[in-house]
Coordinates of C-alpha atoms and ligand atoms in Angstrom, one line a residue:
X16 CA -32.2 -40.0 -29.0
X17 CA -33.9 -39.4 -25.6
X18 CA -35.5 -42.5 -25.7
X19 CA -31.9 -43.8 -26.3
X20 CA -30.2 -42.2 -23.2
X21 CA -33.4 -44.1 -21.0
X22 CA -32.4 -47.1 -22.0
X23 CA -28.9 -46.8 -22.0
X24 CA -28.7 -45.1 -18.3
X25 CA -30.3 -47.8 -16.3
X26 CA -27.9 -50.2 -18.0
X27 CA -24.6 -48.8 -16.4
X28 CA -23.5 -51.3 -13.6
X29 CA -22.5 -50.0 -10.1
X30 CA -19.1 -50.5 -10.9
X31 CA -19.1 -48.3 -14.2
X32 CA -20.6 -45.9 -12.3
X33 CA -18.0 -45.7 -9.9
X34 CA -15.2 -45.6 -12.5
X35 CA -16.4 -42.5 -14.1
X36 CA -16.6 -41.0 -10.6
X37 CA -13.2 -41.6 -9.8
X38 CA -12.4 -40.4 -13.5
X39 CA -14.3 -37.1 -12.8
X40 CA -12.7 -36.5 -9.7
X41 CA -9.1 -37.2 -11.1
X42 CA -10.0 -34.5 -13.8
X43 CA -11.3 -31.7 -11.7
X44 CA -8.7 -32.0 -9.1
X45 CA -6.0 -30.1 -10.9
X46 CA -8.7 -27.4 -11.5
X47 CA -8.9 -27.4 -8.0
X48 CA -5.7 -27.2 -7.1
X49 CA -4.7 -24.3 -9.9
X50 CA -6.1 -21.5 -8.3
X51 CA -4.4 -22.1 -5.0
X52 CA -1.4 -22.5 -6.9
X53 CA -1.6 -19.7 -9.2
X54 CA -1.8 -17.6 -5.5
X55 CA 1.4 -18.0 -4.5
X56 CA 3.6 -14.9 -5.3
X57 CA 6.1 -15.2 -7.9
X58 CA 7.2 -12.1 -8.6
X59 CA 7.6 -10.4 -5.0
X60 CA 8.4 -6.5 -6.3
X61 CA 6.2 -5.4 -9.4
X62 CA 7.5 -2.2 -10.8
X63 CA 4.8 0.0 -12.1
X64 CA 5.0 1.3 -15.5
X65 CA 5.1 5.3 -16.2
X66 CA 1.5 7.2 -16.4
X67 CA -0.2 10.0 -18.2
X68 CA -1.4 12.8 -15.6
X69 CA -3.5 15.7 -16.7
X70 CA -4.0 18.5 -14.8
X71 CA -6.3 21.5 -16.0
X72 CA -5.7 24.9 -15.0
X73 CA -7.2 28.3 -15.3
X74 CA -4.7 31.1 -14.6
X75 CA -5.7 34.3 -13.0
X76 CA -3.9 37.3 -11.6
X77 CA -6.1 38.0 -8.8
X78 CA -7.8 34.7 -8.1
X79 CA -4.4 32.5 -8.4
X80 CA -4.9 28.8 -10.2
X81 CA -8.5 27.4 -10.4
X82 CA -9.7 30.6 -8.2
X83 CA -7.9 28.9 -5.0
X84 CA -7.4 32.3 -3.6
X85 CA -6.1 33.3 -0.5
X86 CA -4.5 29.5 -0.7
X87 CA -2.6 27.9 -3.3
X88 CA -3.0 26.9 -6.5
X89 CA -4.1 22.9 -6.3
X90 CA -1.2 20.3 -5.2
X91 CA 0.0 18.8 -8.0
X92 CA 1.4 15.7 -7.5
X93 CA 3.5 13.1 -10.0
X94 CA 6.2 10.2 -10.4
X95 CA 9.2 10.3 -11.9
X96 CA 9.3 9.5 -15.4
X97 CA 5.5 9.8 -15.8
X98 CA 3.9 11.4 -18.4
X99 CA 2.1 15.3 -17.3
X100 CA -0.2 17.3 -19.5
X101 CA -1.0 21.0 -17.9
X102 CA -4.2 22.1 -19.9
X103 CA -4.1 25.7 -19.4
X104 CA -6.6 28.8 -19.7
X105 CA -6.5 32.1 -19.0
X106 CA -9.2 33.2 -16.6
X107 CA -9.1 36.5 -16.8
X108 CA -8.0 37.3 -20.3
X109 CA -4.4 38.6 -18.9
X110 CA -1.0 36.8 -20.2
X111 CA 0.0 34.3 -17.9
X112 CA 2.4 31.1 -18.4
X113 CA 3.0 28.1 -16.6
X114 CA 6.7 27.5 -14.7
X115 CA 8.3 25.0 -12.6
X116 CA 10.4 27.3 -10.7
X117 CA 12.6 25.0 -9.1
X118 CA 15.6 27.5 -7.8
X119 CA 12.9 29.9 -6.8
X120 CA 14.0 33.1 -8.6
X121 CA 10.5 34.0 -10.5
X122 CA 12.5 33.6 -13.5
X123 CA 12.0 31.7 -16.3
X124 CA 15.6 29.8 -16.2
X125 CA 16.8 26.9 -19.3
X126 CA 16.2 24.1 -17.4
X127 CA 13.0 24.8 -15.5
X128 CA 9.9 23.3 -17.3
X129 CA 7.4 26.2 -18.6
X130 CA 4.5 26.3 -21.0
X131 CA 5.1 29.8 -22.2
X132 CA 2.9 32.6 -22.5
X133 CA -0.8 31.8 -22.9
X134 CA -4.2 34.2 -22.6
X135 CA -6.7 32.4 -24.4
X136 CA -10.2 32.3 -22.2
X137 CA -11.5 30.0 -25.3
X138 CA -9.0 27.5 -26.2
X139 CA -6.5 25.5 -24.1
X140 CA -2.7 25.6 -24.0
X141 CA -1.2 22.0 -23.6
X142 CA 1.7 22.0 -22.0
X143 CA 3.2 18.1 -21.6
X144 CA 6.5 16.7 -20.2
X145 CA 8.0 14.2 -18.7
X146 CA 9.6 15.3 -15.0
X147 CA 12.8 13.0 -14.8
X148 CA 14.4 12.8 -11.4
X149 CA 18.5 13.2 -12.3
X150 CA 17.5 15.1 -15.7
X151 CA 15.1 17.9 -16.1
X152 CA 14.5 17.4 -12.1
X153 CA 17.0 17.4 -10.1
X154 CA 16.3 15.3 -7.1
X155 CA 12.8 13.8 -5.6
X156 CA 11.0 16.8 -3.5
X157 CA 8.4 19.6 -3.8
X158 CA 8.7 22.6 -5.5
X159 CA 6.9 25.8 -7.0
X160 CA 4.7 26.2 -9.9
X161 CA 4.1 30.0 -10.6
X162 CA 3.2 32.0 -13.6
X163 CA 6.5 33.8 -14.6
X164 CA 4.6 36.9 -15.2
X165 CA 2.4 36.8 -11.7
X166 CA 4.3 34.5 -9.6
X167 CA 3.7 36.9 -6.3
X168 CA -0.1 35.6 -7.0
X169 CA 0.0 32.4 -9.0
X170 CA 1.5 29.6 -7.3
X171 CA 1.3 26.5 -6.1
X172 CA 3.2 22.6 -4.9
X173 CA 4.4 20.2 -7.4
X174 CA 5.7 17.1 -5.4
X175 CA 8.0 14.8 -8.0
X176 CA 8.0 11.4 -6.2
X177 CA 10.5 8.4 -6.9
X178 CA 8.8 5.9 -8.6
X179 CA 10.0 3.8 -5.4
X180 CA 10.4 4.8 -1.9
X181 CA 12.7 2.2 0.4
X182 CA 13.8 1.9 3.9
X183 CA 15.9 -0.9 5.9
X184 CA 13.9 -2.5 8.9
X185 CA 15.2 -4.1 11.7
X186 CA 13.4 -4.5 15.3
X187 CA 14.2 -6.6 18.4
X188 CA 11.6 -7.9 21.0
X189 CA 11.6 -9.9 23.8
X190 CA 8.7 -12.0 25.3
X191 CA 8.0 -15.5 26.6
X192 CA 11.9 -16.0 27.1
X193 CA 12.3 -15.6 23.5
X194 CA 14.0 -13.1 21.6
X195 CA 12.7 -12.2 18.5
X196 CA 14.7 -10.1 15.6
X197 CA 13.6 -8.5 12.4
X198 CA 15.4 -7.6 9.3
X199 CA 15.0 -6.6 6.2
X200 CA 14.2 -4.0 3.2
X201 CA 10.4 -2.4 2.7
X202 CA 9.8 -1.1 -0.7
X203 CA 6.5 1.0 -1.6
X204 CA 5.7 1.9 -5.0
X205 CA 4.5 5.2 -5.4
X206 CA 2.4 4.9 -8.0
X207 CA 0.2 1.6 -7.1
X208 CA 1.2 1.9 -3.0
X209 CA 1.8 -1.1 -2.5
X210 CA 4.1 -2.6 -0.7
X211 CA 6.8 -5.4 -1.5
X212 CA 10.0 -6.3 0.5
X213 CA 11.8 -9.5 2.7
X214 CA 12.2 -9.6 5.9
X215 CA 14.5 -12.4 7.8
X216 CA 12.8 -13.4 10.7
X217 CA 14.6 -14.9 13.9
X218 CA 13.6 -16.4 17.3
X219 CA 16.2 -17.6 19.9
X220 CA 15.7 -18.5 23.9
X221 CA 16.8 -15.5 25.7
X222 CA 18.5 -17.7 28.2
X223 CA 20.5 -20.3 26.1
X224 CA 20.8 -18.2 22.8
X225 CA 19.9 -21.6 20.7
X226 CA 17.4 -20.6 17.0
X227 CA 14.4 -21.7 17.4
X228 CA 12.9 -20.4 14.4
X229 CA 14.2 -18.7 11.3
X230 CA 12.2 -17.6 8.1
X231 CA 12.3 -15.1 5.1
X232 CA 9.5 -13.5 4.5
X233 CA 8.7 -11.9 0.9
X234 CA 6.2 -9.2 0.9
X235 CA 3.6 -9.9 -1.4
X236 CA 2.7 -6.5 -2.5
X237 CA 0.4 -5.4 0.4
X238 CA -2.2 -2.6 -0.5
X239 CA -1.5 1.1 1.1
X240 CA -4.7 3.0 2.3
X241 CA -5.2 6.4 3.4
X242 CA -5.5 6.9 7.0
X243 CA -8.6 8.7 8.2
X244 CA -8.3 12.4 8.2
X245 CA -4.4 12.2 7.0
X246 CA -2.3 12.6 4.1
X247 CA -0.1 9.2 5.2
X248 CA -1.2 6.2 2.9
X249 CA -0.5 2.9 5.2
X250 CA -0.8 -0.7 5.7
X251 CA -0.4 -3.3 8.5
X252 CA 0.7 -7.3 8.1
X253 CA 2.1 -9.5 10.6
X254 CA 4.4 -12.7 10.9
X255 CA 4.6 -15.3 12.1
X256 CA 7.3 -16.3 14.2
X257 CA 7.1 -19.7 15.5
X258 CA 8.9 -21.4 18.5
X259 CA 7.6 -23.5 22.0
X260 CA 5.0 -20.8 21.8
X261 CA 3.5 -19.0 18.6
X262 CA 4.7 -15.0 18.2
X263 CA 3.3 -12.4 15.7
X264 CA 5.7 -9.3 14.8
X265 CA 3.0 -6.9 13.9
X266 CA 4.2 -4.0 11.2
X267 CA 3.1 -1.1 9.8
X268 CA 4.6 0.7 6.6
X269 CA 3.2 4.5 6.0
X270 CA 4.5 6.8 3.5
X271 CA 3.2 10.4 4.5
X272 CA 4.6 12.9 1.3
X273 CA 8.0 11.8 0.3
X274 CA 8.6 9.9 3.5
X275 CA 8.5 6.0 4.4
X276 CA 8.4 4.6 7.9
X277 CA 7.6 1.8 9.6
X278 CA 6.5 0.1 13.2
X279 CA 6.5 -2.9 14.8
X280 CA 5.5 -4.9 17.7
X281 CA 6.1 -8.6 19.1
X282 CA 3.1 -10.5 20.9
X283 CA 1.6 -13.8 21.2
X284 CA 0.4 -15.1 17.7
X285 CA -3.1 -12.5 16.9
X286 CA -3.8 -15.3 14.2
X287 CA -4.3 -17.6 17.2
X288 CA -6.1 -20.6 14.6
X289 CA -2.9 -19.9 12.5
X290 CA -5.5 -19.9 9.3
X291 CA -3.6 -16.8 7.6
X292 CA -6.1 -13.9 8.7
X293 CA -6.5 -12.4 11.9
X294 CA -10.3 -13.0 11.8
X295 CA -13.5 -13.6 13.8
X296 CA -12.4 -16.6 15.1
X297 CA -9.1 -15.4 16.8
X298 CA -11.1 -11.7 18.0
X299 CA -13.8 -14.4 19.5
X300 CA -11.3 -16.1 21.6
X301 CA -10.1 -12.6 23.0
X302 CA -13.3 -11.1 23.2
X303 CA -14.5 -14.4 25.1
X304 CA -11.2 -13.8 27.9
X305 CA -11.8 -10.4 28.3
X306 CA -11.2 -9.3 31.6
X307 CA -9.8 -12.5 32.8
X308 CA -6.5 -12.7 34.4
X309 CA -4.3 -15.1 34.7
X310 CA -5.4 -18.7 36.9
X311 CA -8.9 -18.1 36.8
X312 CA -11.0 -20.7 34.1
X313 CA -12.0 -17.5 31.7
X314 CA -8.4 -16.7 31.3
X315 CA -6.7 -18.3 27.5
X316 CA -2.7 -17.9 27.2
X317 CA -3.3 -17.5 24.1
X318 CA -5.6 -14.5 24.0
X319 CA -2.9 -12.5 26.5
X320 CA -1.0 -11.1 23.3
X321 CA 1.3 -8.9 25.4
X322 CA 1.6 -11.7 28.2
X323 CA 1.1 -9.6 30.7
X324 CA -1.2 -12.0 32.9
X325 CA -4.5 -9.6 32.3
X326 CA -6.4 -9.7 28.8
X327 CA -8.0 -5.9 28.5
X328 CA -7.8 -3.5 26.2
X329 CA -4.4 -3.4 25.2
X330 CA -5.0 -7.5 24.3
X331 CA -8.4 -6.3 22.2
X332 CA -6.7 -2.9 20.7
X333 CA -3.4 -4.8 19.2
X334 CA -5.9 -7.6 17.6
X335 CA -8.7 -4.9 16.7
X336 CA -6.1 -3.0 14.8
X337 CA -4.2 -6.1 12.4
X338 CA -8.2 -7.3 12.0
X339 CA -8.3 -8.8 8.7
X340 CA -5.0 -8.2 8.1
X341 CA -2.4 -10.5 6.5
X342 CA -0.3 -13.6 8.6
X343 CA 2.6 -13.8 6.6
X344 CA 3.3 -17.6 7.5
Ligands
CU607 CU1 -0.1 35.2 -14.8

């Protein structure tokens, strides 16, 4: 058989060769393609599904929840509709009970969630439920976990978040003799923080009024991270808006606890190669003009984000922060 393919292969004319090249290339470009394909979003807002959360915690009259003492017991946080197991012990071998004391009354009311009494130091007590904002919770917010018979020394947070968190965005800049608008809806999910949303883009000439550029973006469910030495989960993207010169809105959407918020800013186009990345490339350009101003050879238009005629800090501190960030285009 090996013999066989040594004589066959030197037997394939130029032109048979060639074929199958052609042939293989025809068949490996849609595998090529796919992938790129496959990339583009299809389904702009994914709702997550419910969760289970445990929590584990040991009860005691002196010491408060997991021995936290002179604080309180640990945050305890959850989304509406998920699903929450509170493994609890007694630490101390006294009684103690679990209560979502939503009115605040250190009473054990019908329609606060509680565990019951528990003093085990062996075994746990599971307690599991399902908080439901407009049912057994009544709105989205923080509230207080005690034991109902030491809830002057047990206690603690339990945040109930939305399963979504929303806010309408709209912003209007002006630069280069173009006015640029934003609007639109930003939608995080609380479970996955990400971030998901549309929002219409417009560029006119200040002077005439006439639309020179106009595009919906959708949101393509943008990752949330927690800010250094903060509570806030954000994320930062940018887009594009085109016209006789290239514009970027930059925005930021953070959720710090139950609240969403966003920022933005017009420039000159940060992806300045327009490849969909603020990247090396474009920081090279502005790091290359850096401390040029406007007429001399070092000086590049397009590096002078804020168009202010100088490219300094405020040029390298607007790219530095969307680095590697998204160009919705
Ligand atoms: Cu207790």
């Amino acid at each position: 058989m090996y013999l066989a393919w040594f004589v066959v292969l030197p037997s394939i004319s130029k032109s048979t060769f060639m074929m199958a090249t052609v042939l293989v290339g025809v068949a490996v470009l849609p595998l090529a393609l796919y992938p790129r394909m496959a990339a583009q979003p299809s389904t702009i807002i994914a709702t997550s599904m419910p969760v289970h959360r445990t929590f584990w915690l040991r009860g005691s009259a002196s010491l408060n929840w997991n021995r936290t003492n002179p604080n309180p017991g640990p945050f305890m946080s959850v989304v509406d509709g998920d699903l929450v197991t509170i493994l609890l012990i007694s630490d101390d071998g006294f009684t103690h009970s679990w209560l979502l004391d939503m009115n605040n009354n250190n009473a054990v009311d019908p329609n606060e969630p509680f565990s019951g009494l528990f003093s085990s130091t062996t075994i746990f007590s599971n307690f599991t439920f399902t908080p439901t904002i407009g049912g057994n919770i009544p709105a989205p917010g923080n509230f207080t976990y005690k034991c109902s018979v030491h809830p002057f020394t047990m206690f603690g947070t339990f945040r109930v978040m939305p399963s979504q968190v929303s806010i309408s965005q709209s912003f209007t800049g002006t630069l280069d003799g173009s006015r640029v608008t934003t609007n639109g809806s930003l939608i995080i999910d609380t479970r996955t923080l990400t971030l998901s949303g549309a929002i219409t883009t417009d560029l006119v000439n200040s002077t005439t009024g006439v639309t020179l550029f106009t595009k919906t973006y959708m949101i393509p469910n943008i990752q949330l991270r927690p800010m250094q030495n903060s509570p806030t989960q954000i994320t930062r993207f940018l887009m594009n808006a085109g016209g006789a010169l290239a514009h970027s809105v930059e925005m930021s959407a953070q959720l710090s606890g139950l609240t969403m918020s966003s920022t933005s800013l017009l420039t000159r186009q940060l992806d300045i190669n327009a490849n969909g990345v603020v990247d090396l490339g474009d920081v090279s350009v502005a790091a290359l003009a850096f401390g040029s101003t406007i007429g001399t050879t070092k000086y590049k238009s397009s590096a002078d984000f804020n168009a202010d005629g100088v490219i300094n800090l405020a040029d390298i501190s607007v790219i530095a922060l969307y680095f590697a960030r998204i160009d919705l285009r």
